[in-house]
Amino acid sequence: MKQRPALLPVHPGAGPPALLPSLAGLHRPTGWDWALLPLVLAALVLLGFGATQMLQPYRVGDPLPLTLDPRWLPYYLLRTTLRMALAMLASLAFAGVFALLAAKSRSAERVLVPVLDILQSIPILGFLSITVTGFIALFPGSLLGVECAAIFAIFTSQAWNLAFSLYQSMRTVPPELDEAARISQLSAWQRFWRLELPFAMPALLWNMMMSMSGGWFFVVASEAITVSGQSIKLPGVGSYIAQAIELRDLGAVGWAIAAMALGILLYDQLLFRPLVAWSERFRFEENAGEVAARSWLLAWLRRARGVQAVTRRGVRLFERSLGFWPRRFDGSSVRARPRGPRRGAQRALDALLLAAAALALWRLFIFVHTELGWAELAHVLRLGVYTLLRVLVLLALAALIWVPLGVWIGLRPRWSGRLQALAQLLAAFPANLLFPLAVVAIVRWRLDPDLWLSPLMVLGTQWYILFNVIAGASGIPAELRYAADNLGLSGWLRWRRYLLPAVFPSFVTGAITASGGSWNASIVAEYVSWGDTTLVAQGLGSYIAQTTAKGDFPRIALGIGVMCLFVIGLNRLLWRRLYRLAEQRIHF
């Protein structure tokens, strides 16, 4: 059986870091390097061109050229993919900082996790209405301010999923690996790079794919921005889709779908497929008979000795960084003993949080009493209950469909590789492109919008469940599979005793993100327009969409605040309890 590098070294100073292969023995460039050179140069030229376009002079109110001519779609695709790549880099940095703080510090966890719940519950329109004027003021006279607002909006559709995924992986490291890290006396810095990040890598990559797809789902709202009564449509696929819907141009919608599919294919072949194939070396278990993921680009890079030689120096610098913050004591030292909680500090933190919550409730009371009235609050709460019922029912239906399918795919790596790009395309498909069909069908057959607009809410968020379940199933240890086979588990008993517990932590992570995403999607799913025809379903999402269109800021704030309360309450009462159950009882 093929040997994989271990997640942990024998001792803190042994061997290269787990994330990077050994690059010894490399020589001068080969033909593979020269063949790769034109592609690298072309990529650099495109990146430079896209960056210069972001720095064009611009003032609010100036028209930005946008046409439905499909010949411009490659340019629009370049602008959109560049925004999404920058948002992904920012999301990864945010996820790493959040997961480290929340997983390592109990006090930080008690603050950061509720804050992330709040951020996840704020709809993308809320972020745009709050941040776009600030970004424009930060870069006066330049298009970069609007670009930053769009990138930040895409960031809000990617970051929360990555943060929850990495946090969950760091909290559920297998006990035997955790014990090995303690015996090896790894510092916190070494532990992160040698154990925690390698262990989290497979699930993190699948969630990167899902987060990228989530960015495609909200790209229309991110690139078509309204500020100070002015509509700004940045050149991109999202703005192209928005204008095609506004003009009822089905041909342009078709071209937009083709461009989006091309962008997803490029991301899959040039980024995600090489990363997934590379992450096979970080699997906790390797099972006989499995077919490892393959990537033509990764194979090409491995044959390009010159490329590897260029990166050797960076690898060595990174290796040296692992010794920057070593442990100053051995495992037998008194300082190595786990410290108990500081009750005084925890009580002070609890008091501070309670005071902040009391102040927020008091300000909310004053705001509602003076600006809107209690009847309006009761009306918004009732709309929130309608949306809550839609979210719960749709997530339950999605789980019944995608959990079995995700387990089936995750246990079969051959099919996982084949369906990877298709799953990304389906996850990225914007609900806006189905608005024409939904509106025409509902109007023609006189259907109830309250019922038949609901499926649009879960159209883009159900994939969080599928992608996380695939990642969880693909990481099931081999001995657990053999034990289930030897015991003859089958049917419902096999699911209850083996498969469902095995994927339960990953399912909860996906369900949390899918729940928050469904609340956000309700804004575009409960208030649907196609040309001059508009359908409205009663719910909190349609309330926020209508008040945003009117510019009624007190009611926008009320709708966003109530949505935050519902999302946080659902997370606290349901998803977090399931999360704790996954951490405490499900280990292999």
XYZ file of C-alpha atoms in Angstrom:
588
model
C 0.000 0.000 0.000
C 1.228 3.484 -0.844
C 2.743 5.258 2.174
C 1.615 8.750 3.105
C 3.541 11.243 5.235
C 2.418 11.302 8.846
C 0.478 14.185 10.282
C 2.966 14.417 13.159
C 6.774 14.218 13.275
C 8.591 11.963 15.694
C 9.746 14.983 17.705
C 9.328 18.780 17.370
C 12.456 19.276 15.288
C 12.174 16.258 13.037
C 11.538 16.417 9.313
C 9.770 18.982 7.129
C 6.384 20.412 8.124
C 3.400 18.186 7.416
C 1.889 20.601 4.915
C 4.847 20.706 2.543
C 6.622 17.865 0.702
C 10.352 17.450 0.641
C 11.921 19.269 -2.291
C 15.410 17.830 -2.074
C 17.179 16.645 -5.167
C 15.730 19.092 -7.675
C 17.757 20.198 -10.703
C 17.579 22.577 -13.591
C 14.312 23.324 -15.501
C 12.913 20.703 -17.840
C 10.579 20.765 -20.823
C 7.620 20.697 -18.449
C 8.789 24.021 -16.989
C 9.054 25.670 -20.415
C 5.595 24.390 -21.346
C 4.197 25.833 -18.111
C 5.832 29.241 -18.576
C 3.304 30.641 -21.145
C 0.394 29.744 -18.872
C 2.007 31.474 -15.894
C 2.786 34.587 -17.940
C -0.746 34.695 -19.335
C -2.183 34.422 -15.811
C 0.044 37.266 -14.584
C -0.972 39.462 -17.521
C -4.675 38.828 -16.862
C -4.258 39.548 -13.157
C -2.405 42.776 -13.892
C -5.016 43.869 -16.418
C -7.874 43.116 -14.021
C -6.136 45.013 -11.209
C -5.660 48.110 -13.373
C -9.368 48.046 -14.281
C -10.241 48.116 -10.566
C -8.227 51.324 -10.134
C -10.044 53.346 -12.818
C -11.212 56.883 -11.841
C -14.858 56.952 -10.797
C -17.372 59.181 -8.999
C -20.794 58.144 -7.773
C -23.319 58.973 -10.475
C -20.944 58.397 -13.389
C -22.312 55.721 -15.752
C -20.337 52.486 -16.009
C -20.447 50.823 -19.433
C -22.357 47.550 -19.387
C -23.667 45.728 -22.425
C -25.455 42.427 -23.024
C -23.242 41.699 -26.023
C -21.899 38.177 -25.268
C -18.522 39.120 -26.729
C -17.884 41.102 -23.537
C -18.555 38.118 -21.269
C -14.887 36.946 -21.100
C -13.955 40.383 -19.757
C -16.846 40.334 -17.281
C -15.868 36.807 -16.230
C -12.313 37.981 -15.538
C -13.546 40.815 -13.308
C -15.928 38.542 -11.380
C -13.425 35.723 -10.837
C -10.794 38.195 -9.631
C -13.231 39.615 -7.042
C -14.132 36.124 -5.879
C -10.479 35.085 -5.587
C -9.665 38.120 -3.428
C -12.725 37.453 -1.283
C -11.647 33.820 -0.864
C -8.172 34.835 0.318
C -9.692 37.212 2.865
C -12.147 34.495 3.959
C -9.343 31.982 4.556
C -7.410 34.485 6.648
C -10.522 35.291 8.680
C -11.359 31.596 9.158
C -7.861 30.817 10.404
C -7.836 33.629 12.977
C -11.382 32.871 14.146
C -10.813 29.104 14.478
C -7.538 29.537 16.365
C -8.998 31.974 18.877
C -12.330 30.180 19.356
C -10.836 26.677 19.590
C -7.949 27.603 21.907
C -9.635 30.013 24.313
C -12.846 29.278 26.135
C -13.372 32.966 26.887
C -12.810 33.945 23.250
C -15.169 31.185 22.137
C -17.991 32.532 24.295
C -17.695 35.872 22.495
C -16.655 34.947 18.967
C -19.177 32.185 18.265
C -22.229 34.371 19.077
C -20.648 37.212 17.081
C -20.256 34.887 14.111
C -23.888 33.831 14.516
C -24.878 37.486 14.308
C -22.678 38.170 11.285
C -24.019 35.089 9.515
C -27.593 36.231 10.106
C -27.100 39.718 8.628
C -28.298 39.621 5.011
C -25.957 40.641 2.238
C -28.117 43.689 1.507
C -27.571 44.781 5.094
C -23.788 44.585 4.734
C -23.910 46.501 1.464
C -26.132 49.273 2.831
C -23.786 49.705 5.801
C -20.358 49.395 4.159
C -20.623 50.705 0.602
C -20.580 54.400 1.536
C -17.606 53.819 3.844
C -15.582 52.068 1.147
C -16.386 54.801 -1.375
C -15.294 57.454 1.126
C -12.102 55.477 1.807
C -11.103 55.624 -1.878
C -12.525 58.915 -3.213
C -12.487 59.397 -6.947
C -11.589 55.750 -7.617
C -13.560 52.682 -8.607
C -11.594 50.761 -5.980
C -14.071 51.817 -3.280
C -17.007 50.194 -5.068
C -14.835 47.173 -5.903
C -13.956 46.756 -2.232
C -17.649 46.919 -1.314
C -18.421 44.165 -3.842
C -15.487 42.043 -2.635
C -16.604 42.486 0.964
C -20.144 41.441 0.057
C -18.791 38.264 -1.598
C -16.596 37.747 1.479
C -19.701 37.700 3.684
C -21.095 34.830 1.594
C -17.888 32.775 1.983
C -16.200 33.457 5.307
C -18.715 32.115 7.821
C -18.815 28.644 6.279
C -15.016 28.361 6.245
C -14.753 29.625 9.825
C -17.286 27.091 11.139
C -15.614 24.264 9.197
C -12.102 24.956 10.475
C -13.374 25.554 14.015
C -15.284 22.262 14.002
C -12.265 20.347 12.698
C -9.958 21.808 15.335
C -12.415 20.897 18.077
C -12.840 17.297 16.891
C -9.217 16.204 16.394
C -9.066 12.454 17.217
C -7.850 11.803 20.787
C -4.921 9.642 19.644
C -3.564 12.445 17.446
C -4.021 14.948 20.240
C -2.104 12.677 22.587
C 0.672 12.270 19.995
C 0.998 16.055 19.771
C 1.342 16.280 23.542
C 3.985 13.548 23.626
C 5.881 15.298 20.820
C 5.764 18.501 22.908
C 4.558 20.627 19.992
C 4.081 24.319 20.577
C 0.805 25.968 19.576
C 2.374 27.185 16.298
C 3.807 23.752 15.480
C 0.598 22.007 16.489
C -1.444 24.140 14.099
C 0.763 23.440 11.057
C 1.665 19.821 11.827
C -1.636 18.518 13.171
C -4.710 20.740 13.156
C -4.542 22.263 9.682
C -3.499 18.984 7.966
C -6.323 17.151 9.752
C -8.824 19.849 8.721
C -7.550 20.140 5.142
C -9.933 17.696 3.335
C -13.056 19.173 4.922
C -11.719 22.712 4.502
C -11.199 22.210 0.765
C -14.743 20.935 0.241
C -16.036 23.945 2.162
C -13.856 26.210 0.045
C -15.645 24.826 -2.997
C -18.992 25.431 -1.315
C -18.023 28.950 -0.268
C -16.916 29.751 -3.802
C -20.265 28.468 -5.035
C -21.987 30.624 -2.420
C -20.151 33.625 -3.851
C -21.548 32.813 -7.306
C -25.025 32.528 -5.778
C -24.872 36.091 -4.383
C -22.772 37.621 -7.140
C -25.785 39.478 -8.587
C -26.433 41.327 -5.314
C -22.693 41.953 -4.879
C -22.052 43.591 -8.262
C -25.338 45.474 -8.692
C -25.129 48.031 -5.868
C -27.436 50.887 -4.930
C -25.981 53.828 -2.993
C -27.337 57.343 -2.447
C -30.196 56.613 -4.831
C -27.720 55.652 -7.560
C -27.585 52.193 -9.127
C -24.013 51.005 -9.715
C -23.505 47.927 -11.872
C -19.859 46.898 -11.826
C -18.662 45.102 -14.962
C -19.102 41.413 -14.166
C -21.219 38.341 -14.698
C -23.510 39.305 -11.796
C -24.345 42.707 -13.255
C -24.801 41.070 -16.667
C -27.377 38.696 -15.129
C -29.129 41.563 -13.309
C -29.490 43.584 -16.512
C -30.653 40.536 -18.484
C -33.383 39.879 -15.902
C -34.380 43.547 -15.905
C -34.724 43.538 -19.702
C -36.247 40.015 -19.886
C -33.540 38.883 -22.276
C -33.579 35.071 -22.102
C -30.781 34.798 -24.650
C -28.490 36.888 -22.453
C -29.458 34.729 -19.466
C -28.327 31.682 -21.440
C -24.999 33.288 -22.282
C -24.550 34.196 -18.599
C -25.131 30.575 -17.593
C -22.501 29.451 -20.111
C -19.979 32.009 -18.818
C -20.643 31.017 -15.225
C -20.183 27.326 -16.101
C -16.862 28.167 -17.778
C -15.694 30.060 -14.691
C -16.611 27.168 -12.401
C -14.820 24.717 -14.699
C -11.669 26.845 -14.651
C -11.742 27.096 -10.867
C -12.269 23.342 -10.619
C -9.435 22.362 -12.972
C -6.889 25.019 -12.020
C -7.510 25.313 -8.272
C -9.819 22.893 -6.503
C -9.016 19.624 -8.262
C -5.228 20.025 -7.728
C -5.846 20.964 -4.088
C -8.167 18.002 -3.481
C -5.641 15.617 -5.072
C -2.847 17.182 -3.006
C -4.898 16.916 0.206
C -5.074 13.117 -0.178
C -1.759 13.003 1.683
C -3.490 14.429 4.766
C -6.166 11.783 5.097
C -6.209 10.296 8.574
C -6.767 6.859 7.057
C -6.039 5.302 3.681
C -8.287 2.484 2.554
C -7.261 -0.326 0.283
C -8.916 -0.330 -3.087
C -9.662 3.389 -3.140
C -8.778 5.450 -6.183
C -6.989 8.647 -5.181
C -8.145 11.932 -6.651
C -6.143 12.966 -9.699
C -5.260 16.282 -11.311
C -3.435 16.846 -14.576
C -2.186 20.221 -13.335
C -0.759 18.765 -10.120
C 0.990 16.027 -12.094
C 2.401 18.707 -14.413
C 3.694 20.782 -11.497
C 5.318 17.751 -9.914
C 7.221 17.060 -13.147
C 8.328 20.701 -13.478
C 11.554 20.501 -11.500
C 12.399 24.135 -12.087
C 9.119 25.272 -10.525
C 9.785 23.139 -7.473
C 13.341 24.436 -7.227
C 12.061 28.025 -7.169
C 9.705 27.197 -4.309
C 12.377 25.328 -2.330
C 13.691 28.491 -0.693
C 10.220 29.509 0.437
C 9.684 26.046 1.897
C 12.902 26.284 3.859
C 11.924 29.680 5.248
C 8.616 28.243 6.332
C 10.362 25.303 8.001
C 12.432 27.740 10.011
C 9.311 29.555 11.186
C 8.206 26.415 13.031
C 10.999 27.049 15.518
C 10.171 30.705 16.165
C 7.729 30.008 19.003
C 8.847 26.742 20.624
C 7.589 25.456 23.967
C 9.801 26.696 26.786
C 9.138 23.651 28.984
C 8.904 19.884 28.619
C 5.830 17.715 29.096
C 6.651 16.929 32.736
C 6.942 20.552 33.837
C 4.409 22.120 36.167
C 3.780 24.703 33.459
C 2.659 21.899 31.122
C -0.280 21.035 33.330
C -3.614 22.300 32.030
C -4.719 25.427 33.787
C -8.106 25.567 35.328
C -10.554 28.285 34.356
C -10.039 31.679 35.929
C -13.363 32.185 37.576
C -12.808 35.848 38.280
C -12.035 36.641 34.642
C -14.943 34.523 33.427
C -17.355 36.267 35.775
C -16.101 39.652 34.620
C -16.563 38.608 31.004
C -20.073 37.308 31.751
C -20.940 40.585 33.438
C -19.594 42.553 30.479
C -21.596 40.474 28.005
C -24.734 40.785 30.142
C -24.298 44.555 30.321
C -23.823 44.774 26.559
C -26.938 42.663 25.965
C -28.962 44.796 28.384
C -27.775 47.985 26.670
C -28.669 46.571 23.246
C -32.148 45.572 24.433
C -32.690 49.007 25.973
C -31.632 50.754 22.753
C -33.926 48.433 20.795
C -36.797 49.271 23.132
C -36.257 53.010 22.639
C -35.874 52.607 18.871
C -39.088 50.610 18.452
C -41.075 52.836 20.777
C -40.042 56.125 19.156
C -39.563 55.210 15.482
C -41.953 52.401 14.581
C -44.386 51.351 17.280
C -45.122 47.986 18.865
C -47.655 46.971 16.236
C -44.916 47.070 13.598
C -42.659 44.921 15.784
C -45.430 42.351 16.264
C -46.001 42.301 12.497
C -42.294 41.715 11.784
C -42.089 38.968 14.402
C -45.034 37.202 12.772
C -43.292 37.423 9.394
C -40.181 35.993 11.023
C -42.162 32.960 12.205
C -43.334 32.349 8.615
C -39.760 32.406 7.340
C -38.591 30.229 10.236
C -41.114 27.523 9.323
C -39.972 27.622 5.703
C -36.313 27.295 6.736
C -36.907 24.329 9.049
C -39.129 22.414 6.624
C -36.823 22.978 3.651
C -33.682 22.006 5.594
C -35.357 18.819 6.791
C -36.302 17.904 3.225
C -32.799 18.750 2.002
C -31.247 16.557 4.703
C -33.456 13.604 3.746
C -32.250 13.894 0.157
C -28.590 14.892 0.421
C -27.322 13.061 3.518
C -27.756 9.568 1.950
C -26.407 10.795 -1.391
C -23.472 12.571 0.276
C -22.556 9.435 2.227
C -22.718 7.354 -0.963
C -20.446 9.781 -2.836
C -18.017 10.243 0.071
C -17.472 6.488 0.417
C -16.635 6.196 -3.294
C -13.678 8.463 -4.193
C -13.984 7.551 -7.874
C -17.472 9.091 -8.046
C -16.436 11.953 -5.789
C -13.896 13.105 -8.382
C -16.353 12.731 -11.242
C -19.159 14.669 -9.553
C -16.981 17.421 -8.062
C -17.362 19.943 -10.899
C -21.062 19.102 -11.385
C -21.757 19.673 -7.688
C -19.972 23.032 -7.832
C -22.004 24.076 -10.874
C -25.302 23.142 -9.238
C -24.314 24.870 -5.999
C -23.257 28.043 -7.822
C -26.362 28.280 -9.987
C -27.973 31.608 -9.006
C -31.624 31.409 -8.019
C -32.142 34.622 -10.011
C -31.845 32.623 -13.212
C -34.857 30.522 -12.212
C -37.016 33.573 -11.531
C -38.440 33.616 -15.067
C -39.621 30.014 -14.780
C -40.958 30.523 -11.256
C -42.842 33.714 -12.079
C -44.306 32.394 -15.343
C -45.408 29.110 -13.747
C -46.952 30.745 -10.674
C -48.820 33.376 -12.700
C -49.987 30.945 -15.384
C -51.359 28.312 -13.016
C -52.373 30.814 -10.318
C -50.317 29.144 -7.633
C -49.828 30.426 -4.105
C -46.542 32.424 -3.908
C -46.302 31.747 -0.158
C -45.829 28.065 -0.944
C -44.215 27.865 -4.368
C -41.602 30.595 -3.907
C -40.253 28.804 -0.822
C -38.050 26.244 -2.660
C -35.942 29.125 -4.037
C -34.729 29.751 -0.455
C -32.908 26.436 -0.198
C -31.846 26.182 -3.827
C -28.344 27.508 -3.152
C -27.917 26.608 0.527
C -28.791 22.910 0.436
C -25.351 22.227 -1.018
C -23.682 23.137 2.273
C -25.196 19.931 3.658
C -24.106 17.831 0.668
C -20.513 19.114 0.566
C -19.962 18.711 4.315
C -21.470 15.224 4.370
C -19.220 14.193 1.458
C -16.193 15.487 3.371
C -17.291 13.679 6.537
C -17.974 10.377 4.788
C -14.658 10.459 2.924
C -12.825 10.741 6.253
C -14.395 7.708 7.961
C -11.550 5.517 9.337
C -10.948 2.225 7.567
C -11.157 0.142 10.766
C -14.645 1.498 11.412
C -15.741 0.383 7.927
C -14.236 -3.064 8.449
C -15.885 -3.397 11.866
C -19.294 -2.525 10.422
C -18.820 -5.095 7.648
C -17.628 -7.803 10.034
C -20.586 -7.222 12.352
C -22.943 -7.565 9.413
C -24.619 -4.200 9.937
C -27.213 -3.502 7.270
C -30.316 -1.452 6.612
C -31.448 1.056 9.205
C -29.168 -0.486 11.874
C -26.122 0.306 9.717
C -27.246 3.900 9.327
C -28.109 4.388 13.008
C -25.006 2.749 14.504
C -22.361 3.529 11.897
C -23.023 5.963 9.052
C -25.089 8.688 10.746
C -22.778 9.002 13.805
C -19.770 9.060 11.466
C -21.008 12.035 9.429
C -22.920 13.756 12.234
C -20.278 16.440 13.064
C -19.922 17.345 9.385
C -23.703 17.409 8.913
C -24.145 19.814 11.838
C -21.478 22.136 10.408
C -23.235 22.135 7.033
C -26.677 22.555 8.586
C -25.605 25.598 10.604
C -24.280 27.335 7.502
C -27.227 26.194 5.375
C -29.631 27.597 7.948
C -27.956 31.008 7.957
C -27.725 30.980 4.177
C -31.425 30.154 3.848
C -32.343 33.183 5.944
C -30.200 35.337 3.667
C -31.662 33.738 0.546
C -35.178 34.528 1.764
C -34.579 38.153 0.730
C -34.352 37.194 -2.941
C -36.710 34.187 -2.748
C -39.708 35.833 -1.054
C -39.620 38.935 -3.268
C -39.211 37.877 -6.905
C -39.223 40.141 -9.949
C -39.150 39.388 -13.663
C -39.436 42.533 -15.714
C -42.486 44.431 -14.437
C -44.030 41.361 -12.739
C -43.360 40.993 -9.005
C -44.432 38.155 -6.712
C -44.302 38.515 -2.930
C -44.476 35.780 -0.286
C -45.258 36.774 3.289
C -42.053 36.560 5.296
C -39.177 38.443 6.825
C -37.108 38.288 3.658
C -39.730 40.028 1.541
C -40.171 42.641 4.282
C -36.439 43.502 4.188
C -36.372 43.502 0.374
C -39.353 45.848 0.096
C -38.112 48.280 2.759
C -34.650 48.288 1.137
C -36.194 49.174 -2.223
C -38.045 52.054 -0.543
C -35.012 53.234 1.415
C -36.892 52.992 4.734
C -33.862 52.681 7.011
C -35.727 52.315 10.362
C -37.680 49.334 8.998
C -34.557 47.922 7.312
C -32.821 48.000 10.695
C -35.839 46.413 12.383
C -36.030 43.610 9.804
C -32.303 42.865 10.039
C -32.428 42.959 13.851
C -35.351 40.552 14.025
C -33.632 38.222 11.541
C -30.536 38.241 13.747
C -32.655 37.324 16.772
C -34.286 34.410 14.963
C -30.992 33.066 13.593
C -29.193 33.364 16.929
C -32.113 31.775 18.787
C -32.235 28.856 16.334
C -28.482 28.367 16.597
C -28.486 28.513 20.383
C -31.495 26.248 20.926
C -30.873 23.667 18.206
C -27.654 23.731 16.217
C -25.202 24.537 19.038
C -26.602 21.746 21.199
C -26.124 19.321 18.334
C -22.637 20.749 17.864
C -21.709 20.037 21.479
C -23.121 16.538 21.153
C -20.901 15.936 18.126
C -17.822 17.152 20.027
C -18.444 15.182 23.231
C -19.741 11.823 22.047
C -18.617 11.170 18.507
C -14.937 10.306 18.290
C -13.116 7.571 16.428
